XYZ file of C-alpha atoms in Angstrom:
339
model
C 0.113 -0.312 -0.411
C 1.138 3.363 -1.064
C 1.752 6.237 1.636
C -0.585 9.244 1.874
C 1.679 12.489 0.734
C 0.502 13.408 4.666
C 3.070 10.580 5.881
C 5.717 11.102 3.578
C 6.064 14.583 4.866
C 5.635 13.512 8.345
C 8.252 11.364 8.430
C 10.319 13.847 6.157
C 10.107 16.000 9.454
C 10.702 13.421 11.491
C 13.668 12.504 9.785
C 15.099 16.015 9.617
C 14.625 16.822 13.300
C 16.526 13.370 14.164
C 19.266 14.180 11.784
C 19.353 17.939 12.963
C 19.779 16.608 16.654
C 22.831 15.001 15.553
C 24.711 18.268 15.970
C 23.531 19.656 19.210
C 23.397 18.641 22.922
C 21.538 15.975 22.975
C 21.064 16.257 27.328
C 22.553 19.150 30.353
C 23.290 18.116 33.771
C 24.057 20.748 35.933
C 24.975 20.960 39.326
C 24.925 24.146 41.610
C 26.031 24.589 45.157
C 27.339 27.470 47.658
C 30.905 26.805 46.546
C 29.628 27.137 42.701
C 26.946 29.682 42.663
C 27.466 30.021 39.006
C 26.679 26.198 38.773
C 28.737 23.292 36.765
C 27.210 21.861 33.642
C 28.009 18.537 31.605
C 26.443 18.409 28.321
C 25.792 15.006 26.246
C 26.235 14.917 22.131
C 25.307 11.933 19.943
C 29.710 11.882 20.122
C 30.710 12.849 23.534
C 30.604 14.550 26.813
C 31.550 17.729 27.102
C 31.257 21.039 29.809
C 28.981 23.802 29.664
C 31.914 25.874 30.284
C 35.920 25.139 29.410
C 36.633 23.523 32.706
C 33.261 22.255 34.111
C 34.140 18.741 33.329
C 37.059 18.554 35.100
C 35.832 20.044 37.651
C 32.974 17.794 38.114
C 35.441 14.471 38.351
C 37.804 16.465 40.775
C 34.645 16.689 42.867
C 32.981 12.631 41.447
C 36.803 11.657 42.989
C 36.138 12.940 46.876
C 32.830 9.979 46.913
C 34.465 7.891 44.788
C 32.549 8.354 41.586
C 34.541 6.793 38.313
C 35.855 9.974 36.097
C 33.728 10.807 33.474
C 35.754 9.897 30.380
C 33.981 10.345 26.835
C 36.444 7.748 24.646
C 35.346 4.878 27.764
C 31.654 5.195 26.596
C 31.059 2.780 23.968
C 27.523 4.025 23.138
C 28.941 6.995 22.234
C 31.068 5.602 19.486
C 27.682 3.986 17.781
C 25.332 6.459 18.585
C 26.373 8.664 15.627
C 26.395 6.187 13.092
C 22.675 4.552 14.220
C 21.803 8.455 13.844
C 23.177 8.764 10.807
C 21.644 5.536 9.052
C 18.055 5.651 10.777
C 18.047 9.540 8.972
C 19.373 8.103 5.396
C 16.977 5.535 6.048
C 14.038 7.828 6.725
C 14.816 9.824 3.677
C 15.124 7.070 1.399
C 11.115 5.855 2.618
C 9.902 9.320 2.867
C 11.189 9.690 -1.085
C 10.031 5.621 -2.488
C 8.565 3.573 0.093
C 5.728 2.236 0.970
C 3.728 2.894 4.447
C 4.141 -0.638 6.066
C 7.916 0.548 5.744
C 7.786 3.694 7.444
C 5.440 2.336 10.196
C 8.325 -0.283 10.617
C 10.926 3.056 10.915
C 8.840 4.560 13.068
C 8.672 2.126 15.435
C 11.979 1.146 15.244
C 13.009 4.839 15.767
C 10.688 4.863 19.394
C 12.245 1.949 20.500
C 15.814 3.141 20.248
C 14.559 6.284 21.857
C 13.348 4.293 24.947
C 16.307 1.958 24.838
C 18.214 4.904 24.694
C 16.559 6.327 27.780
C 16.893 3.238 29.807
C 20.618 3.121 28.605
C 21.225 6.462 30.175
C 19.694 6.046 33.103
C 21.436 2.716 33.624
C 24.791 4.953 32.960
C 24.172 7.187 35.758
C 23.108 4.529 38.197
C 26.554 2.606 37.611
C 28.221 6.158 37.914
C 26.044 6.893 41.300
C 26.681 3.665 42.983
C 29.462 1.715 42.004
C 31.363 3.996 44.194
C 34.938 3.495 44.772
C 34.942 3.812 48.663
C 38.509 2.607 49.578
C 39.904 5.187 48.362
C 36.980 8.007 48.763
C 38.130 10.805 50.908
C 34.683 11.421 51.678
C 32.913 8.281 52.728
C 28.913 8.261 53.655
C 27.210 4.967 54.387
C 24.184 3.683 52.169
C 24.737 6.984 50.378
C 24.122 6.989 46.134
C 24.665 9.923 43.740
C 22.630 9.395 40.839
C 21.660 12.593 39.116
C 17.793 12.305 38.038
C 16.915 11.283 34.196
C 14.746 14.109 34.602
C 14.105 16.796 37.207
C 15.967 17.995 39.823
C 17.634 16.397 42.698
C 19.833 16.881 46.709
C 22.516 15.574 46.585
C 24.608 16.281 49.437
C 24.962 20.433 49.067
C 24.627 19.801 45.446
C 21.222 20.805 43.332
C 21.854 18.369 40.718
C 19.165 19.252 37.108
C 18.975 16.848 34.504
C 16.776 18.425 31.687
C 17.025 17.387 27.404
C 19.001 20.386 25.623
C 17.931 21.616 22.318
C 19.058 18.234 20.482
C 16.487 16.035 22.630
C 14.096 18.266 22.065
C 14.281 18.257 18.718
C 14.778 14.253 18.796
C 11.847 14.127 20.930
C 9.740 16.042 18.643
C 11.373 13.596 15.773
C 10.016 10.612 17.876
C 5.921 12.593 18.052
C 6.218 12.900 14.557
C 6.948 9.275 14.267
C 4.015 8.714 16.118
C 1.595 10.374 13.703
C 3.165 8.011 10.955
C 2.572 5.247 13.210
C -1.657 6.261 13.551
C -1.959 7.839 10.128
C -3.979 6.573 7.516
C -6.896 7.070 5.793
C -9.140 6.392 8.571
C -7.083 8.415 10.933
C -5.906 11.349 9.912
C -7.652 13.683 12.133
C -6.350 11.428 14.934
C -2.580 12.260 13.666
C -3.218 15.601 12.834
C -4.043 15.851 16.652
C -0.937 14.009 18.057
C 1.421 16.466 15.910
C -0.628 18.933 17.415
C -0.481 17.926 20.731
C 3.193 16.749 20.853
C 4.026 20.466 19.633
C 2.167 22.084 22.028
C 3.731 20.067 24.901
C 7.635 21.251 23.655
C 6.309 24.478 24.201
C 3.756 24.487 27.233
C 4.968 26.391 30.418
C 6.641 25.980 32.433
C 9.760 24.201 31.366
C 12.878 23.824 32.515
C 15.376 26.430 31.853
C 18.460 25.197 29.824
C 21.472 27.545 31.611
C 23.823 28.602 28.867
C 21.284 27.724 25.798
C 17.987 30.005 26.709
C 18.321 33.852 26.216
C 16.380 36.513 28.188
C 13.575 37.416 26.424
C 14.036 41.048 27.839
C 17.224 42.014 27.706
C 18.880 39.294 25.293
C 21.735 38.182 27.571
C 22.197 34.216 28.261
C 20.672 32.682 31.454
C 23.949 31.338 33.576
C 21.886 30.814 36.325
C 18.286 28.772 36.880
C 18.154 30.712 40.352
C 16.948 33.364 39.337
C 14.888 32.780 36.275
C 11.867 33.685 35.105
C 8.968 32.162 32.384
C 6.169 33.863 30.571
C 3.851 31.989 28.176
C 2.622 34.655 26.140
C -1.067 34.993 24.760
C 0.203 33.907 21.706
C 1.207 30.391 23.433
C 5.030 31.350 23.150
C 7.299 30.288 26.173
C 9.929 33.187 27.068
C 12.635 32.593 29.080
C 14.210 35.443 31.250
C 17.485 35.588 33.087
C 16.203 37.496 36.252
C 12.926 38.933 38.117
C 13.899 42.030 37.020
C 13.889 41.082 33.421
C 10.685 38.560 33.623
C 8.989 42.352 35.389
C 9.562 44.752 33.127
C 8.775 42.365 30.011
C 5.033 41.775 31.496
C 4.903 45.343 32.766
C 5.490 46.190 28.941
C 2.608 44.361 26.794
C -0.102 46.004 25.895
C -3.675 44.909 27.732
C -4.642 42.846 24.817
C -1.668 40.444 25.290
C -2.303 39.107 28.874
C 0.110 36.034 29.191
C -1.358 33.012 29.473
C 1.410 32.133 32.677
C 3.761 33.729 34.633
C 6.258 31.789 36.746
C 9.601 32.302 39.038
C 12.322 29.883 40.124
C 12.504 28.991 43.524
C 16.104 30.340 44.483
C 16.309 27.714 46.749
C 15.272 25.163 44.377
C 16.244 26.266 41.076
C 14.042 24.673 38.381
C 11.056 24.553 40.806
C 8.196 26.739 38.919
C 6.041 28.970 41.145
C 3.500 31.332 40.083
C 4.880 34.678 39.982
C 1.500 35.879 41.668
C 1.574 33.288 44.216
C 6.037 33.986 45.034
C 7.382 35.322 47.881
C 9.787 37.722 46.795
C 13.329 38.859 48.605
C 14.769 42.305 47.772
C 18.014 43.412 48.924
C 19.045 39.936 50.659
C 22.280 38.275 50.176
C 21.345 36.711 46.671
C 22.723 38.369 44.198
C 20.626 38.331 41.168
C 21.628 38.541 37.484
C 20.825 42.141 36.884
C 21.946 43.687 40.330
C 18.579 44.882 42.048
C 19.319 41.527 43.884
C 15.664 40.231 43.575
C 14.817 36.505 44.428
C 11.666 34.375 43.887
C 10.684 31.752 46.624
C 7.746 29.223 47.239
C 4.863 30.672 49.111
C 5.405 27.723 51.341
C 8.481 29.642 53.174
C 7.962 31.360 56.195
C 8.496 35.101 55.819
C 10.943 35.137 58.888
C 12.773 32.085 57.965
C 13.291 33.868 54.948
C 14.723 36.846 56.251
C 16.532 35.309 59.294
C 18.211 33.157 56.186
C 18.699 35.707 53.588
C 17.599 39.180 54.740
C 15.983 41.506 52.687
C 12.710 43.400 52.439
C 9.589 40.880 51.451
C 7.925 41.795 48.683
C 5.010 40.187 46.405
C 4.430 40.655 42.662
C 2.530 43.640 42.694
C 5.434 45.279 44.844
C 7.897 43.447 42.474
C 6.129 45.163 39.574
C 6.157 48.645 40.849
C 9.601 48.623 41.663
C 10.271 48.149 38.440
C 7.855 50.352 36.315
C 9.617 53.166 38.875
C 12.496 52.249 37.659
C 12.036 52.854 33.509
C 10.216 55.854 34.343
C 6.644 54.503 33.421
C 5.019 56.081 36.757
């Protein structure tokens, strides 16, 4: 049975996204601690592992030595040698099938891609487990009985005094979208065209829904255009048109929201809890500290926290003046002369 033009387009889109992901970082693991206020980051590509900054991977390996973790050596990870070839082969085959293939062969390609994605995530989890549990306690300077140091597959986790965050990077999001298109290839057909369109639309909207994790070093502030280097002070807006905008500071977030026309009220506004980066809180419900000990990127010393924190404890820990969202916006409005 010949494939419809719709199915061919879906397969071509999946293939293009998959091939593009090979040249971009797929995953990112970030570490934040008091002694590393700017954070350390590790990026996983299709063929290697490197640091977000030039010395980050070296510093991470140095820290891992103290707790007995193995050194992360990209050349010693066999999956990194096979992955580029696998992606390239799937991409070439996908383009050929989109041009000349039958529908059954396209479905088979999509199924293989989906299975490969699940196997890849499982292998990554196993790799994290091995590094976090198989420790050289005989030579480790720091030993805590029963303690394991496996970072999360997706999300945030506290490891001693470090907050570890693991999320897809830009290449990973492209690969996820490629898999979404592959699902649409499977369900597309004469009787399921509407279902295919719904799958694609839902997948794309899920990729752009908020709040999503901030990708430090990759995301840029939607107001000042500077790179976002510290997730503790980040903000996020879902505009009236459904677009996600990321911000490097509460100052920029408030200035952006205040500048929006009344007809473009955002669908959502969130701030990151400064104690738990990438733990998102609605801007209206958050507690804010100004002029405390936390130094935000734009110099106003503004930090946000979940409303579950007691104001007295926040003031005791960080100092500063407690504000609400309306006060923050009024302060930023006065600074830019809108009042």
